[in-house]
Coordinates of C-alpha atoms and ligand atoms in Angstrom, one line a residue:
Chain A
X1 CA 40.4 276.3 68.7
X2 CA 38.9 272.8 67.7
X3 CA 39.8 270.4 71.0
X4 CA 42.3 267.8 69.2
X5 CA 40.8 264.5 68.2
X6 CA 42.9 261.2 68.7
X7 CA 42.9 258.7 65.7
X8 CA 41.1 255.9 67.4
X9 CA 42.6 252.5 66.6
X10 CA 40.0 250.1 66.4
X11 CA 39.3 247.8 69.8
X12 CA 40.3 244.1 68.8
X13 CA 37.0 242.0 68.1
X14 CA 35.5 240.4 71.1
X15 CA 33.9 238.1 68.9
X16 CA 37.3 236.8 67.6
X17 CA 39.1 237.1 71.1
X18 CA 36.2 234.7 72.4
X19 CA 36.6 231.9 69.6
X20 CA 40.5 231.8 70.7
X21 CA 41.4 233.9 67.6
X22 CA 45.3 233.9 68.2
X23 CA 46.3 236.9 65.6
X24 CA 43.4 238.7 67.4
X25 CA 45.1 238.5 70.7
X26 CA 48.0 239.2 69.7
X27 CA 47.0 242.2 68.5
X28 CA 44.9 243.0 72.0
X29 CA 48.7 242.3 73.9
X30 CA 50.3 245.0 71.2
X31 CA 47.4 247.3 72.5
X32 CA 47.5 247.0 75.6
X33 CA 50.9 245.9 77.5
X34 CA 52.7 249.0 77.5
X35 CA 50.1 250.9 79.3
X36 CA 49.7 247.7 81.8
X37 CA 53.0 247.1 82.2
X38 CA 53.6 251.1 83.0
X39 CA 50.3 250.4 85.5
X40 CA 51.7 247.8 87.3
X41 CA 55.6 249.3 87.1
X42 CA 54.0 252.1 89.4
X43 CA 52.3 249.7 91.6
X44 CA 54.3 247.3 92.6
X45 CA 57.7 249.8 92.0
X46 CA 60.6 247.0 90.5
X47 CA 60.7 245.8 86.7
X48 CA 60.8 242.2 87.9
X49 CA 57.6 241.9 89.7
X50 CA 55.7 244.5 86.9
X51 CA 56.9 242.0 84.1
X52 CA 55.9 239.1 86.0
X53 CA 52.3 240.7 86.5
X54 CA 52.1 241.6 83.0
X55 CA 52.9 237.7 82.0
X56 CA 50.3 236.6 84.6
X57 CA 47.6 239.0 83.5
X58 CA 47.8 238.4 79.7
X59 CA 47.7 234.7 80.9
X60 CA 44.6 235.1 82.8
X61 CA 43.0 237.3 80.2
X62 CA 43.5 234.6 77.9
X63 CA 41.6 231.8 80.1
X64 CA 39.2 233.6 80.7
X65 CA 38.3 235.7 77.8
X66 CA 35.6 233.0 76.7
X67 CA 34.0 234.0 79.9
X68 CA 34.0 237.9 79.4
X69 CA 30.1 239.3 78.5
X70 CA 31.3 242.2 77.9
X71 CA 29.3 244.2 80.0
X72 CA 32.5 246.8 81.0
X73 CA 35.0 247.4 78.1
X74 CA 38.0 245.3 77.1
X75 CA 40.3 248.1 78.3
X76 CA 38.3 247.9 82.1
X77 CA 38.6 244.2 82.0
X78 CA 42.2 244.4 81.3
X79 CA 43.2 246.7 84.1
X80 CA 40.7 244.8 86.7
X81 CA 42.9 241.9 85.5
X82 CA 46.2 243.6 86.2
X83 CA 45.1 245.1 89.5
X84 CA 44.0 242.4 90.9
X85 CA 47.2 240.5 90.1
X86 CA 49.2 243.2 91.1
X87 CA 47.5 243.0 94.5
X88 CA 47.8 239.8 94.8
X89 CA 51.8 240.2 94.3
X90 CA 51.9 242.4 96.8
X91 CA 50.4 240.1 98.9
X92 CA 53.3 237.4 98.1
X93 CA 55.6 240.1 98.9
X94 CA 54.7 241.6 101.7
X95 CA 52.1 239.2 103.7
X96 CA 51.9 241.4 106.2
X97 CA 50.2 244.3 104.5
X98 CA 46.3 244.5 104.5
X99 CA 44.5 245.2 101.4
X100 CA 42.0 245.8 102.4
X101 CA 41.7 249.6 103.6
X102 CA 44.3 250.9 105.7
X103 CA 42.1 253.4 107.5
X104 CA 39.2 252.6 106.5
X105 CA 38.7 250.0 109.4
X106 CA 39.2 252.5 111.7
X107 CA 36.5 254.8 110.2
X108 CA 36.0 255.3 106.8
X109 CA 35.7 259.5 106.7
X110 CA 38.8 259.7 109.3
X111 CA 41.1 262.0 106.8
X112 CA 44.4 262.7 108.7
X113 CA 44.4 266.4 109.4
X114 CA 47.4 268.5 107.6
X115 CA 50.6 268.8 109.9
X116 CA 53.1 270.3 107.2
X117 CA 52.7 273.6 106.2
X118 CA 55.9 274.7 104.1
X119 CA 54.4 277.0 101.6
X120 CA 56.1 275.5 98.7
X121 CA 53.9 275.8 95.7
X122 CA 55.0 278.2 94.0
X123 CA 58.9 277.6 94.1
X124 CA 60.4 277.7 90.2
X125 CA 59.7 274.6 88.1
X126 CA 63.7 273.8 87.8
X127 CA 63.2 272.8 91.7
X128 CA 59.9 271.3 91.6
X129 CA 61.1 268.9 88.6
X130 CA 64.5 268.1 90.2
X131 CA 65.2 263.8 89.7
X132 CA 65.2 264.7 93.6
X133 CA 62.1 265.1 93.8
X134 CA 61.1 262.9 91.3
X135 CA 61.9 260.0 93.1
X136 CA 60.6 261.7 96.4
X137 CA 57.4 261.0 94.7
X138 CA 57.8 257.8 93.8
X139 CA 59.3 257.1 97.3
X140 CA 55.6 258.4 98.7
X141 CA 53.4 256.3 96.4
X142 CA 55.0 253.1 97.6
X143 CA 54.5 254.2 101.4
X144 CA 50.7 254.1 100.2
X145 CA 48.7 251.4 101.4
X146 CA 47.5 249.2 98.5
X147 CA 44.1 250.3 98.5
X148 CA 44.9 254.5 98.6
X149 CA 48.3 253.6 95.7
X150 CA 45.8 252.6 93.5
X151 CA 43.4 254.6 93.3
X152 CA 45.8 257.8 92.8
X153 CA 47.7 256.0 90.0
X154 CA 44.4 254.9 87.9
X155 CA 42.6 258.5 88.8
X156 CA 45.5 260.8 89.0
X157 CA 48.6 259.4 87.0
X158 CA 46.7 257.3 84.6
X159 CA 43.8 259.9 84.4
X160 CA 40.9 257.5 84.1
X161 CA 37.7 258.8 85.4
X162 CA 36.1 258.3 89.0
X163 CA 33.4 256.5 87.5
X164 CA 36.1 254.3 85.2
X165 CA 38.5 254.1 88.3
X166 CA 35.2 252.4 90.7
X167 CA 34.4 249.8 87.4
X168 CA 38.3 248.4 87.6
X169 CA 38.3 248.2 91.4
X170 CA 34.7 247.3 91.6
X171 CA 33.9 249.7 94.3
X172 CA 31.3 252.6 93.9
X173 CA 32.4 256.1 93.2
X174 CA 32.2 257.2 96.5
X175 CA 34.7 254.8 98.0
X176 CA 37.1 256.3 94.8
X177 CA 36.6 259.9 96.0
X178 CA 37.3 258.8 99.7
X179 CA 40.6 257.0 99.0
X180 CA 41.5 259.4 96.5
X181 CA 41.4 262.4 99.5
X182 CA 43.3 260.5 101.7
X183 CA 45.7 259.9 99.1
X184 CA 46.3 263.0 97.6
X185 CA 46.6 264.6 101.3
X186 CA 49.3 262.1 102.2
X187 CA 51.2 262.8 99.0
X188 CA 50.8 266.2 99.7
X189 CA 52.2 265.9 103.3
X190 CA 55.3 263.7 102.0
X191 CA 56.4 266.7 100.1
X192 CA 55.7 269.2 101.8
X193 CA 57.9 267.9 104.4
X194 CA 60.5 267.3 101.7
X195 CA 60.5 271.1 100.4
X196 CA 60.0 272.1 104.5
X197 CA 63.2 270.7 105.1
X198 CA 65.1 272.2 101.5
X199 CA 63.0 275.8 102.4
X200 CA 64.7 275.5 105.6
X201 CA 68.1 275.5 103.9
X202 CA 67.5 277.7 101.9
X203 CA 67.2 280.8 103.8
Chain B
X1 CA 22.3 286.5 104.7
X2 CA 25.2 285.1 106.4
X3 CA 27.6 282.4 105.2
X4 CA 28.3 279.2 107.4
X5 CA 31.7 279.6 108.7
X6 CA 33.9 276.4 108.2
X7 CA 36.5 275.5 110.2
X8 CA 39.7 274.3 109.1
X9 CA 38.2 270.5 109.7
X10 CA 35.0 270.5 107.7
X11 CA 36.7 271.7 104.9
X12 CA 39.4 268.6 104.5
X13 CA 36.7 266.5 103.1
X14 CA 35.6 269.0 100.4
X15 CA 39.3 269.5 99.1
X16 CA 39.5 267.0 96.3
X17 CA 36.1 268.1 94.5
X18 CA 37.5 271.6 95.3
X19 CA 40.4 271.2 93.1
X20 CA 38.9 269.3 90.7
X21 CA 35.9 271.5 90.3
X22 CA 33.6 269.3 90.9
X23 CA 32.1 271.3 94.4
X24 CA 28.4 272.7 94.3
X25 CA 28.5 276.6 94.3
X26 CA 27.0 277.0 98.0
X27 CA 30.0 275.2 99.0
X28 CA 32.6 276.8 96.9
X29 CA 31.6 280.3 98.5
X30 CA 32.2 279.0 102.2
X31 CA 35.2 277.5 101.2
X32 CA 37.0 280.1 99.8
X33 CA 35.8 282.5 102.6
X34 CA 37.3 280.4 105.2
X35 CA 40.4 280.7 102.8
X36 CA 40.5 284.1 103.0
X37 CA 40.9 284.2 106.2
X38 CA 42.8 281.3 107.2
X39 CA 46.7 281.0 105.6
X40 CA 47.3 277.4 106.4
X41 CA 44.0 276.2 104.6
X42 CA 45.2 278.2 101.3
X43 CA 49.1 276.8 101.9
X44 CA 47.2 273.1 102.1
X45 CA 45.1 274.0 99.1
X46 CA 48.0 275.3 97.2
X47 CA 50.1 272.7 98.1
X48 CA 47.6 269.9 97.1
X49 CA 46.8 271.2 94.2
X50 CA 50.8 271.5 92.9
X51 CA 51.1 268.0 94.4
X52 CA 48.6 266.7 91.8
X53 CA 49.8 268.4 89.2
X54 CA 53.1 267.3 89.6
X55 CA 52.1 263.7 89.8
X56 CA 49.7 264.3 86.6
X57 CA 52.9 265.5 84.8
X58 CA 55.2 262.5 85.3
X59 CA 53.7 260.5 82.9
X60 CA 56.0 258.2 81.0
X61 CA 56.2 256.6 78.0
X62 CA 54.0 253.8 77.7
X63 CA 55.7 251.9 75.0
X64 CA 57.2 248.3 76.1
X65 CA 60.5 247.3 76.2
X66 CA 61.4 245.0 73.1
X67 CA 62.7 242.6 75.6
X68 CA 59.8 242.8 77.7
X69 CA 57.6 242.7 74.6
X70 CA 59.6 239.5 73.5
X71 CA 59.5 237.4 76.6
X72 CA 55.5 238.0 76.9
X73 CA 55.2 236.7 73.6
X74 CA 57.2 233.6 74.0
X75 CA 55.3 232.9 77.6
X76 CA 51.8 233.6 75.8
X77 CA 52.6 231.1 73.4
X78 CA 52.2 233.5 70.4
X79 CA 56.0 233.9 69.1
X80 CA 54.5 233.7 65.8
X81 CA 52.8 237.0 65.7
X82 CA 56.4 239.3 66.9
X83 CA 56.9 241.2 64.3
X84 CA 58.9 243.9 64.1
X85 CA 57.6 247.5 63.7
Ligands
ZN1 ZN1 41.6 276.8 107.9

């Protein structure tokens, strides 16, 4: 079978978006704001903040778009934008939270061992797609620290590359791949103890 | 020639390229001997694994909200370009 090829809508032109072409701009907002506003929904967790963020980073982008050399893509620039702004909401939020790495100050390979082992995977979709569970999981991303959240969402829920992931965060790839273990395990352990506790009832 | 037996620690850090695919052959081999013999490494395994999936599958619809949409428009100063699809 042929793989399936997307229609590609053409990118905005850089050229225009740098002379302060405002049609052009427009037309990079209509591109892009639904997947950053989805991006920074996940992030941050309330409509209020996400739509703020979105406002702030479209804002920015504009500013600074004269200043953009293009060397990472319009779509990377975007979501560097929007991270960063999302982090830096968090911050208002929560001053207490560290961005930088949760963990990684106290060594950067320390990977929490496993501690719940309900052998879950397998039970029937119906249970595994419950809105139960669904919101378990979105529960678990916010317990994330900053740095681990997101790197899971770009690499895991957004599907970007590792390579993609490290150009929007400006980190290297191997920082991506740490955070993105220690992430997936602790997801992992949030719902394992979730279905530990429903196995438990169960029988 | 015998294979390096892992224990249950060294192979936490190989997990993610393990489930991805992305881990060298060598590796692979010692890994999934130490699965065979080891039933909590294959529940952790298993269980990572779903947990990804599950979190790959919850993807949304990524169009905006019209009022959303709206109010970015009127604070980017470009009300003139909301049309309507
Ligand atoms: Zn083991």
């Amino acid at each position: 079978m042929m793989s399936e090829i997307k229609t590609h809508v053409d990118e905005p032109s850089l050229e225009l978006l740098r002379n302060g072409d405002k049609a052009e701009f427009a037309k990079l907002v209509d591109m892009y704001s639904g997947k950053i506003y989805r991006l920074v929904l996940r992030i941050l967790g309330n409509q209020r903040d996400a739509e703020d963020v979105l406002q702030e980073t479209f804002l920015n982008a504009y500013r600074s778009i004269a200043r953009f050399e293009g060397r990472s893509s319009i779509s990377t620039w975007l979501y560097r934008i929007a991270t960063n702004e999302a982090l830096m909401a968090i911050r208002k939020q929560k001053p207490q939270v560290s961005l930088d790495v949760e963990g990684e100050n106290d060594r950067g390979d320390a990977i929490n061992k496993p501690y719940h082992f309900a052998d879950w995977c397998c039970l029937p979709e119906n249970d595994l797609q419950s809105a139960e569970v669904k919101s378990q999981m979105r529960d678990a991303i916010q317990r994330l620290s900053p740095a681990l959240q997101t790197v899971f969402i770009l690499r895991d829920i957004e599907g970007f590359s590792v390579k993609k992931t490290a150009e929007i965060l400006e980190t290297n790839e191997g920082v991506v791949k740490t955070r993105l273990l220690r992430a997936r395990l602790r997801l992992r352990e949030d719902l394992s103890e979730y279905f530990g506790k429903n196995l438990g009832e169960v029988s | 020639m015998m294979i390096k037996h892992l224990n249950c620690h060294d192979l936490l850090s190989s997990l993610s390229d393990y489930i991805d695919g992305d881990l060298n052959a060598d590796l692979c081999k010692e890994l999934e001997q130490h699965l065979y013999e080891c039933p909590n490494c294959r529940i952790v395994v298993d269980t990572l694994k779903k947990t990804v999936e599950l979190y790959q599958h919850e993807e949304e619809d990524a169009t905006l909200p019209d009022d959303v949409r709206m109010r970015l428009f009127y604070r980017l100063n470009l009300q003139n370009f909301l049309k309507h699809d």
